Short mmCIF file of C-alpha atoms and ligand atoms in Angstrom, two decimals:
data_model
loop_
_atom_site.label_atom_id
_atom_site.label_comp_id
_atom_site.label_asym_id
_atom_site.label_seq_id
_atom_site.Cartn_x
_atom_site.Cartn_y
_atom_site.Cartn_z
CA MET U 3 -51.33 260.02 -68.69
CA THR U 4 -50.46 256.70 -70.27
CA ALA U 5 -52.95 254.04 -69.05
CA THR U 6 -51.75 250.97 -67.00
CA ILE U 7 -52.70 247.92 -69.28
CA ASP U 8 -53.29 244.35 -68.18
CA SER U 9 -52.21 241.15 -70.16
CA LEU U 10 -55.51 241.45 -72.16
CA LYS U 11 -54.86 245.08 -72.89
CA ARG U 12 -57.52 246.35 -70.48
CA PRO U 13 -56.77 249.66 -68.92
CA LEU U 14 -56.97 250.29 -65.19
CA LYS U 15 -59.63 253.14 -64.61
CA ASP U 16 -61.97 252.30 -61.88
CA LEU U 17 -61.35 251.49 -58.24
CA ARG U 18 -63.89 250.03 -55.58
CA VAL U 19 -62.99 250.25 -52.15
CA SER U 20 -64.84 248.27 -49.37
CA ILE U 21 -64.53 250.09 -46.06
CA THR U 22 -66.29 247.59 -43.93
CA ASP U 23 -67.52 243.94 -44.13
CA ARG U 24 -70.35 244.61 -41.63
CA CYS U 25 -73.88 245.17 -42.72
CA ASN U 26 -77.28 246.05 -41.36
CA LEU U 27 -79.03 243.79 -43.85
CA ARG U 28 -78.91 240.17 -44.64
CA CYS U 29 -79.76 240.08 -48.30
CA GLN U 30 -80.51 236.65 -49.43
CA TYR U 31 -78.07 236.96 -52.44
CA CYS U 32 -75.19 238.39 -50.53
CA LEU U 33 -75.04 237.84 -46.67
CA PRO U 34 -77.96 235.39 -45.94
CA GLU U 35 -78.85 235.18 -42.28
CA GLU U 36 -78.25 231.36 -42.40
CA LEU U 37 -74.56 232.08 -42.84
CA LEU U 38 -74.14 233.70 -39.47
CA GLY U 39 -74.12 230.58 -37.47
CA PRO U 40 -71.65 229.71 -34.74
CA GLY U 41 -68.09 230.63 -35.66
CA PHE U 42 -69.12 233.57 -37.97
CA ALA U 43 -67.37 236.72 -37.30
CA PHE U 44 -66.80 240.08 -39.14
CA SER U 45 -63.17 241.30 -39.45
CA PRO U 46 -61.80 242.84 -36.16
CA ARG U 47 -61.24 246.59 -36.35
CA GLU U 48 -57.49 246.36 -36.46
CA GLU U 49 -57.66 244.23 -39.66
CA VAL U 50 -59.59 246.85 -41.46
CA LEU U 51 -57.88 249.66 -43.48
CA THR U 52 -57.91 252.99 -41.81
CA TYR U 53 -59.09 256.06 -43.83
CA GLU U 54 -55.40 257.19 -44.08
CA GLU U 55 -54.27 253.85 -45.53
CA ILE U 56 -57.22 253.95 -47.99
CA ASN U 57 -56.19 257.51 -49.11
CA ARG U 58 -52.59 256.35 -49.61
CA ILE U 59 -53.78 253.50 -51.75
CA VAL U 60 -56.11 255.76 -53.76
CA ASP U 61 -53.08 258.12 -54.23
CA ALA U 62 -51.09 255.19 -55.70
CA PHE U 63 -53.99 254.24 -57.93
CA LEU U 64 -54.27 257.84 -59.12
CA ALA U 65 -50.63 257.62 -60.33
CA LEU U 66 -51.73 254.50 -62.38
CA GLY U 67 -54.46 256.44 -64.10
CA ILE U 68 -57.72 255.72 -62.33
CA ARG U 69 -60.62 258.14 -62.77
CA LYS U 70 -63.30 256.73 -60.49
CA VAL U 71 -63.47 255.53 -56.92
CA ARG U 72 -66.53 253.92 -55.54
CA ILE U 73 -66.84 253.50 -51.78
CA THR U 74 -68.69 250.30 -50.86
CA GLY U 75 -68.96 247.53 -48.15
CA GLY U 76 -70.75 245.68 -46.38
CA GLU U 77 -72.71 248.82 -45.65
CA PRO U 78 -70.31 251.72 -45.89
CA LEU U 79 -72.62 254.02 -44.05
CA LEU U 80 -72.15 252.00 -40.85
CA ARG U 81 -68.58 252.94 -40.64
CA ARG U 82 -68.08 256.23 -38.56
CA ASP U 83 -67.56 259.57 -40.28
CA VAL U 84 -67.54 258.27 -43.90
CA SER U 85 -67.44 262.02 -44.95
CA ASP U 86 -64.08 262.24 -43.41
CA LEU U 87 -62.75 259.69 -46.04
CA VAL U 88 -64.62 261.33 -48.75
CA ARG U 89 -62.94 264.79 -47.80
CA LEU U 90 -59.51 263.00 -47.84
CA LEU U 91 -60.15 261.49 -51.17
CA ARG U 92 -61.47 264.66 -52.67
CA LYS U 93 -58.29 266.59 -51.60
CA THR U 94 -55.95 263.74 -53.03
CA GLY U 95 -57.99 263.43 -56.18
CA PRO U 96 -59.71 266.75 -57.05
CA GLU U 97 -60.71 265.48 -60.45
CA LEU U 98 -61.91 261.96 -59.17
CA ASP U 99 -65.42 260.79 -59.87
CA LEU U 100 -66.31 259.86 -56.29
CA ALA U 101 -69.30 257.61 -55.63
CA ILE U 102 -70.80 255.51 -52.74
CA THR U 103 -72.89 252.38 -53.09
CA THR U 104 -75.37 251.98 -50.13
CA ASN U 105 -78.44 250.09 -49.15
CA GLY U 106 -79.79 253.52 -48.23
CA LEU U 107 -80.99 252.73 -44.77
CA LYS U 108 -78.84 255.38 -43.11
CA LEU U 109 -78.47 257.58 -46.05
CA ASP U 110 -80.70 260.52 -45.13
CA GLU U 111 -78.66 261.36 -41.96
CA HIS U 112 -75.44 261.37 -44.08
CA LEU U 113 -76.53 263.33 -47.14
CA GLN U 114 -75.46 266.85 -46.11
CA SER U 115 -72.01 265.80 -44.81
CA LEU U 116 -71.37 263.63 -47.79
CA ARG U 117 -72.35 266.47 -50.26
CA GLU U 118 -70.23 268.98 -48.35
CA ALA U 119 -67.18 266.51 -48.40
CA GLY U 120 -67.34 266.38 -52.23
CA LEU U 121 -69.10 263.15 -53.04
CA ASP U 122 -70.49 263.19 -56.61
CA ARG U 123 -72.65 260.16 -56.91
CA LEU U 124 -75.03 257.87 -55.04
CA ASN U 125 -75.72 254.25 -56.03
CA VAL U 126 -78.68 253.05 -53.78
CA SER U 127 -79.43 249.46 -53.76
CA LEU U 128 -83.19 248.63 -53.44
CA ASP U 129 -84.90 245.50 -54.53
CA ALA U 130 -88.52 246.27 -53.77
CA ILE U 131 -91.08 249.11 -53.25
CA ASP U 132 -93.39 246.90 -51.29
CA PRO U 133 -91.86 246.65 -47.75
CA GLN U 134 -92.91 243.05 -47.17
CA ILE U 135 -91.17 241.81 -50.25
CA GLY U 136 -88.29 244.14 -49.30
CA ARG U 137 -87.93 242.33 -45.97
CA LYS U 138 -88.07 238.97 -47.63
CA ILE U 139 -85.16 239.67 -50.01
CA ALA U 140 -83.16 241.84 -47.49
CA GLY U 141 -83.57 239.61 -44.52
CA ARG U 142 -84.40 242.41 -42.14
CA PRO U 143 -87.28 244.96 -41.89
CA LEU U 144 -86.92 247.48 -44.75
CA ASP U 145 -88.52 250.90 -44.80
CA THR U 146 -88.63 251.29 -48.51
CA GLU U 147 -90.29 254.64 -48.32
CA LYS U 148 -87.71 256.05 -46.01
CA ILE U 149 -84.97 254.92 -48.38
CA TRP U 150 -86.90 256.30 -51.38
CA ALA U 151 -87.22 259.67 -49.53
CA ALA U 152 -83.41 259.81 -49.16
CA VAL U 153 -82.97 258.97 -52.76
CA ILE U 154 -85.12 261.88 -53.76
CA ARG U 155 -83.54 264.24 -51.36
CA GLY U 156 -80.00 263.28 -52.58
CA GLN U 157 -81.13 263.97 -56.11
CA ALA U 158 -82.47 267.36 -55.27
CA MET U 159 -79.22 268.14 -53.47
CA GLY U 160 -77.28 267.63 -56.67
CA PHE U 161 -75.97 264.02 -56.42
CA ARG U 162 -76.05 261.87 -59.56
CA VAL U 163 -78.25 259.08 -58.43
CA LYS U 164 -78.76 255.55 -59.67
CA LEU U 165 -80.85 252.81 -58.25
CA ASN U 166 -79.46 249.20 -58.31
CA THR U 167 -81.85 246.22 -58.15
CA VAL U 168 -81.13 242.53 -58.08
CA ILE U 169 -84.09 240.28 -58.97
CA LYS U 170 -84.24 236.77 -57.60
CA LYS U 171 -86.78 234.35 -59.08
CA GLY U 172 -89.82 233.70 -56.99
CA VAL U 173 -88.75 236.28 -54.38
CA ASN U 174 -89.00 239.87 -55.85
CA ASP U 175 -89.85 239.45 -59.46
CA CYS U 176 -93.17 241.06 -58.70
CA GLN U 177 -91.35 244.29 -58.01
CA VAL U 178 -90.01 245.00 -61.54
CA LEU U 179 -92.86 247.11 -62.59
CA PRO U 180 -93.31 248.89 -59.24
CA LEU U 181 -89.68 249.91 -59.27
CA VAL U 182 -89.77 250.88 -62.94
CA GLU U 183 -92.86 253.02 -62.34
CA ARG U 184 -91.41 254.71 -59.36
CA CYS U 185 -88.08 255.55 -61.08
CA ARG U 186 -89.93 256.93 -64.16
CA LYS U 187 -92.06 259.07 -62.02
CA ASP U 188 -89.22 260.59 -59.97
CA GLY U 189 -86.53 260.72 -62.77
CA ILE U 190 -84.17 258.18 -61.34
CA GLU U 191 -82.13 255.86 -63.37
CA LEU U 192 -82.78 252.26 -62.52
CA ARG U 193 -80.25 249.22 -63.28
CA PHE U 194 -81.19 245.72 -62.97
CA ILE U 195 -78.10 243.65 -61.97
CA GLU U 196 -78.41 239.87 -62.65
CA TYR U 197 -78.10 237.77 -59.75
CA MET U 198 -74.54 236.61 -59.62
CA ASP U 199 -72.51 233.69 -58.28
CA VAL U 200 -70.20 235.80 -56.21
CA GLY U 201 -68.78 234.00 -53.23
CA THR U 202 -70.06 230.59 -52.19
CA SER U 203 -72.44 231.27 -49.30
CA ASN U 204 -75.52 232.58 -51.06
CA GLY U 205 -76.43 229.13 -52.64
CA TRP U 206 -76.51 230.61 -56.05
CA ASP U 207 -78.56 228.55 -58.61
CA LEU U 208 -78.87 229.56 -62.23
CA GLN U 209 -82.57 228.65 -62.06
CA GLU U 210 -83.04 231.65 -59.59
CA VAL U 211 -81.44 234.19 -62.12
CA VAL U 212 -83.99 236.39 -63.92
CA THR U 213 -82.05 237.47 -67.00
CA ALA U 214 -81.96 241.01 -68.22
CA LYS U 215 -83.73 239.95 -71.38
CA GLU U 216 -86.61 238.64 -69.42
CA ILE U 217 -86.83 241.77 -67.24
CA GLN U 218 -86.52 243.97 -70.40
CA GLU U 219 -89.35 242.03 -72.16
CA ARG U 220 -91.63 242.38 -69.11
CA ILE U 221 -91.09 246.09 -69.04
CA GLY U 222 -91.54 246.30 -72.79
CA LEU U 223 -95.16 244.91 -72.39
CA HIS U 224 -95.96 248.30 -70.82
CA TYR U 225 -93.40 250.80 -72.00
CA ALA U 226 -91.61 250.78 -75.31
CA LEU U 227 -87.75 250.90 -75.05
CA SER U 228 -84.94 251.72 -77.52
CA PRO U 229 -81.28 250.92 -77.07
CA GLN U 230 -78.77 253.58 -76.40
CA ALA U 231 -75.28 253.39 -77.83
CA LEU U 232 -72.62 251.87 -75.62
CA ASP U 233 -70.20 254.51 -74.07
CA SER U 234 -66.47 253.72 -74.54
CA GLY U 235 -65.61 254.27 -70.88
CA GLY U 236 -66.10 250.66 -69.76
CA GLU U 237 -69.76 251.21 -68.65
CA THR U 238 -71.10 247.77 -67.82
CA ALA U 239 -74.74 248.53 -68.12
CA ARG U 240 -76.63 248.27 -71.34
CA ARG U 241 -79.00 251.33 -71.32
CA TYR U 242 -82.42 251.76 -72.92
CA ARG U 243 -84.35 254.98 -73.27
CA TYR U 244 -88.07 254.90 -72.75
CA ASP U 245 -89.74 255.91 -76.06
CA ASP U 246 -92.15 258.24 -74.25
CA GLY U 247 -89.25 260.33 -73.08
CA GLN U 248 -89.54 259.25 -69.35
CA GLY U 249 -85.97 258.47 -68.73
CA VAL U 250 -83.58 255.56 -68.98
CA VAL U 251 -83.21 251.96 -67.62
CA GLY U 252 -80.01 249.89 -67.68
CA PHE U 253 -79.28 246.19 -67.36
CA ILE U 254 -76.03 244.67 -66.03
CA ASN U 255 -76.07 241.30 -67.87
CA SER U 256 -73.22 239.81 -65.89
CA ILE U 257 -74.41 236.22 -66.11
CA SER U 258 -76.19 236.14 -69.59
CA GLN U 259 -73.79 238.46 -71.45
CA PRO U 260 -70.59 238.70 -69.48
CA PHE U 261 -68.46 241.84 -70.10
CA CYS U 262 -64.90 240.81 -68.96
CA GLN U 263 -63.49 242.26 -72.12
CA GLY U 264 -64.25 245.64 -71.04
CA CYS U 265 -63.51 245.24 -67.36
CA ASN U 266 -61.30 248.07 -66.04
CA ARG U 267 -61.79 247.88 -62.37
CA ALA U 268 -59.71 246.83 -59.43
CA ARG U 269 -61.19 246.09 -56.06
CA ILE U 270 -60.03 246.42 -52.41
CA SER U 271 -61.48 244.34 -49.65
CA ALA U 272 -62.10 245.98 -46.29
CA THR U 273 -59.15 244.02 -44.94
CA GLY U 274 -56.86 245.38 -47.49
CA ASP U 275 -56.52 242.77 -50.24
CA LEU U 276 -56.40 243.88 -53.87
CA HIS U 277 -58.68 241.82 -56.08
CA THR U 278 -58.40 241.97 -59.87
CA CYS U 279 -61.67 240.19 -60.40
CA LEU U 280 -64.98 240.15 -58.60
CA PHE U 281 -64.85 236.41 -58.73
CA ALA U 282 -61.21 236.01 -57.47
CA ASN U 283 -60.56 233.44 -54.79
CA SER U 284 -57.85 235.34 -53.32
CA GLY U 285 -56.32 238.86 -53.46
CA HIS U 286 -52.89 240.49 -53.31
CA PRO U 287 -51.87 241.66 -49.82
CA LEU U 288 -51.95 245.52 -50.12
CA LYS U 289 -52.30 245.93 -46.32
CA HIS U 290 -49.03 243.99 -45.78
CA TRP U 291 -47.16 246.09 -48.33
CA LEU U 292 -48.28 249.14 -46.49
CA ARG U 293 -48.07 248.05 -42.85
CA GLU U 294 -45.12 245.65 -42.80
CA GLU U 295 -43.13 246.55 -45.91
CA LYS U 296 -43.92 250.24 -45.41
CA LEU U 297 -43.90 250.95 -49.20
CA ASP U 298 -44.06 254.56 -50.08
CA THR U 299 -46.75 255.70 -52.56
CA LYS U 300 -44.39 255.42 -55.58
CA ALA U 301 -43.32 251.84 -54.72
CA LEU U 302 -46.92 251.01 -53.89
CA ALA U 303 -47.94 252.23 -57.33
CA ASP U 304 -45.24 250.19 -58.93
CA ARG U 305 -46.29 247.21 -57.17
CA ILE U 306 -49.95 247.54 -58.04
CA GLY U 307 -48.91 248.34 -61.64
CA LYS U 308 -47.04 244.91 -61.90
CA VAL U 309 -50.12 243.17 -60.48
CA TRP U 310 -52.36 244.79 -62.96
CA GLY U 311 -49.88 244.18 -65.79
CA GLY U 312 -50.13 240.45 -65.11
CA ARG U 313 -53.88 240.34 -64.99
CA SER U 314 -55.62 237.92 -67.13
CA ASP U 315 -59.02 237.26 -65.29
CA ARG U 316 -62.13 236.65 -67.27
CA TYR U 317 -64.10 234.47 -64.88
CA SER U 318 -67.53 235.50 -66.15
CA GLU U 319 -66.63 234.44 -69.73
CA VAL U 320 -65.29 231.08 -68.71
CA ARG U 321 -67.68 230.23 -65.78
CA THR U 322 -69.73 227.76 -67.72
CA SER U 323 -66.65 225.73 -68.55
CA ARG U 324 -65.50 225.72 -64.92
CA ALA U 325 -66.92 224.28 -61.60
CA SER U 326 -68.97 227.38 -60.85
CA ALA U 327 -68.75 226.85 -57.16
CA SER U 328 -65.20 226.58 -56.29
CA SER U 329 -64.53 225.94 -52.63
CA SER U 330 -63.40 229.33 -51.65
CA ARG U 331 -64.26 232.65 -53.23
CA THR U 332 -64.42 236.07 -51.71
CA GLU U 333 -68.03 237.14 -50.69
CA MET U 334 -69.74 240.13 -52.08
CA TRP U 335 -70.09 241.60 -48.62
CA GLN U 336 -66.31 241.40 -48.18
CA ILE U 337 -65.35 242.79 -51.64
CA GLY U 338 -68.10 245.12 -52.26
CA GLY U 339 -69.80 244.51 -55.68
N1 LIG I 4 -74.38 247.42 -48.77
C1 LIG I 4 -74.10 248.22 -49.97
C2 LIG I 4 -75.41 247.90 -50.84
O1 LIG I 4 -76.16 247.00 -50.72
O2 LIG I 4 -75.58 248.78 -51.87
C3 LIG I 4 -72.92 248.08 -50.72
C4 LIG I 4 -72.36 246.67 -50.90
S1 LIG I 4 -73.28 245.65 -51.81
C5 LIG I 4 -72.19 244.12 -51.75
C6 LIG I 4 -73.12 246.17 -53.44
C7 LIG I 4 -73.96 245.80 -54.54
O3 LIG I 4 -73.77 244.40 -54.76
C8 LIG I 4 -75.51 246.02 -54.22
O4 LIG I 4 -76.15 246.77 -55.26
C9 LIG I 4 -76.05 244.60 -54.23
O5 LIG I 4 -77.31 244.49 -54.67
C10 LIG I 4 -75.03 243.88 -55.12
N2 LIG I 4 -75.01 242.48 -54.88
C11 LIG I 4 -74.71 241.67 -53.72
N3 LIG I 4 -74.64 240.43 -53.93
C12 LIG I 4 -74.98 240.29 -55.29
C13 LIG I 4 -75.16 239.16 -56.14
N4 LIG I 4 -74.96 237.85 -55.64
N5 LIG I 4 -75.45 239.23 -57.42
C14 LIG I 4 -75.64 240.55 -57.84
N6 LIG I 4 -75.47 241.63 -57.17
C15 LIG I 4 -75.17 241.43 -55.88
FE1 LIG I 5 -75.59 244.22 -47.05
FE2 LIG I 5 -75.35 245.26 -49.43
FE3 LIG I 5 -74.89 242.71 -49.05
FE4 LIG I 5 -77.28 243.57 -48.82
S1 LIG I 5 -76.12 243.57 -50.81
S2 LIG I 5 -76.33 242.20 -47.36
S3 LIG I 5 -77.08 245.57 -48.09
S4 LIG I 5 -73.62 244.36 -48.27
#
């Protein structure tokens, strides 16, 4: 199949679909509690895409050449019967690489049904082993051992599992080594994601970013690391192998070394907007095309293809030369990371 290419010659390969904007945590860097003052409201149910609508959208994206779909949120496992969606998508795209990104709080109870429905991969976000530090960064009590037990059980069930960690200076930097050691011991690939200026409500400040380089140096004091070759498939993590053979650790250097050049992903918000960049301040009204214009799958694919064809976003590469906090940008809990 010929790839769908944007104006900077980047192919469309990867789709992230947010299925809810609700969440059971209040991570400081994403959906801080302070945000939920008077007037705050999550999207009403009728504004959120149904599983059937998501499936039709994925079908259209398949015609444009995508290979991966990641289900995200908000917290996707708060939405009822997520395995029904996985089952639909698996039928629509038997060859699709299907993943979910979750905070893991409700993972254990869903593992079996997700596996049976055909999910391939789990990306679990966990920013601390110590539950007190976990509570501090997640804004709610965090049973880190329960999450860890689900991670290990998921791995034993055959899921490909990765752990995602965001480090915020002065909050959870003391957890770098405990997370590294736990992942090494249990054979889980850990990826550190630099704290990003997504949205406008997390009060992002460059001073609070701990760069991948700093984390890598900190790990290097205890465990020697050697870089792995970058794969060609638009992988955003720079991966390093522990020289003692105890696995791999990755770094997503979105702030210190932006990777817009290789960005091949489209994103859909829970309310059905198509975003061609994580840092976009608005999207394209996919839900309107489906519900009001009643486009069929072919027409939908043509419309999406045109949007991708005109794509020129490279926010991360130009952020330093722009006002970093533009007044309206879509939030991470709306678009899904
Ligand atoms: N609730 C799920 C979870 O936490 O995994 C899925 C949605 S969450 C928005 C997806 C990912 O985005 C998580 O790994 C989270 O750590 C990451 N994230 C959220 N806000 C971020 C920020 N400001 N900078 C970097 N990563 C962020
Ligand atoms: Fe919720 Fe995930 Fe955002 Fe944390 S990062 S508040 S778990 S959506």
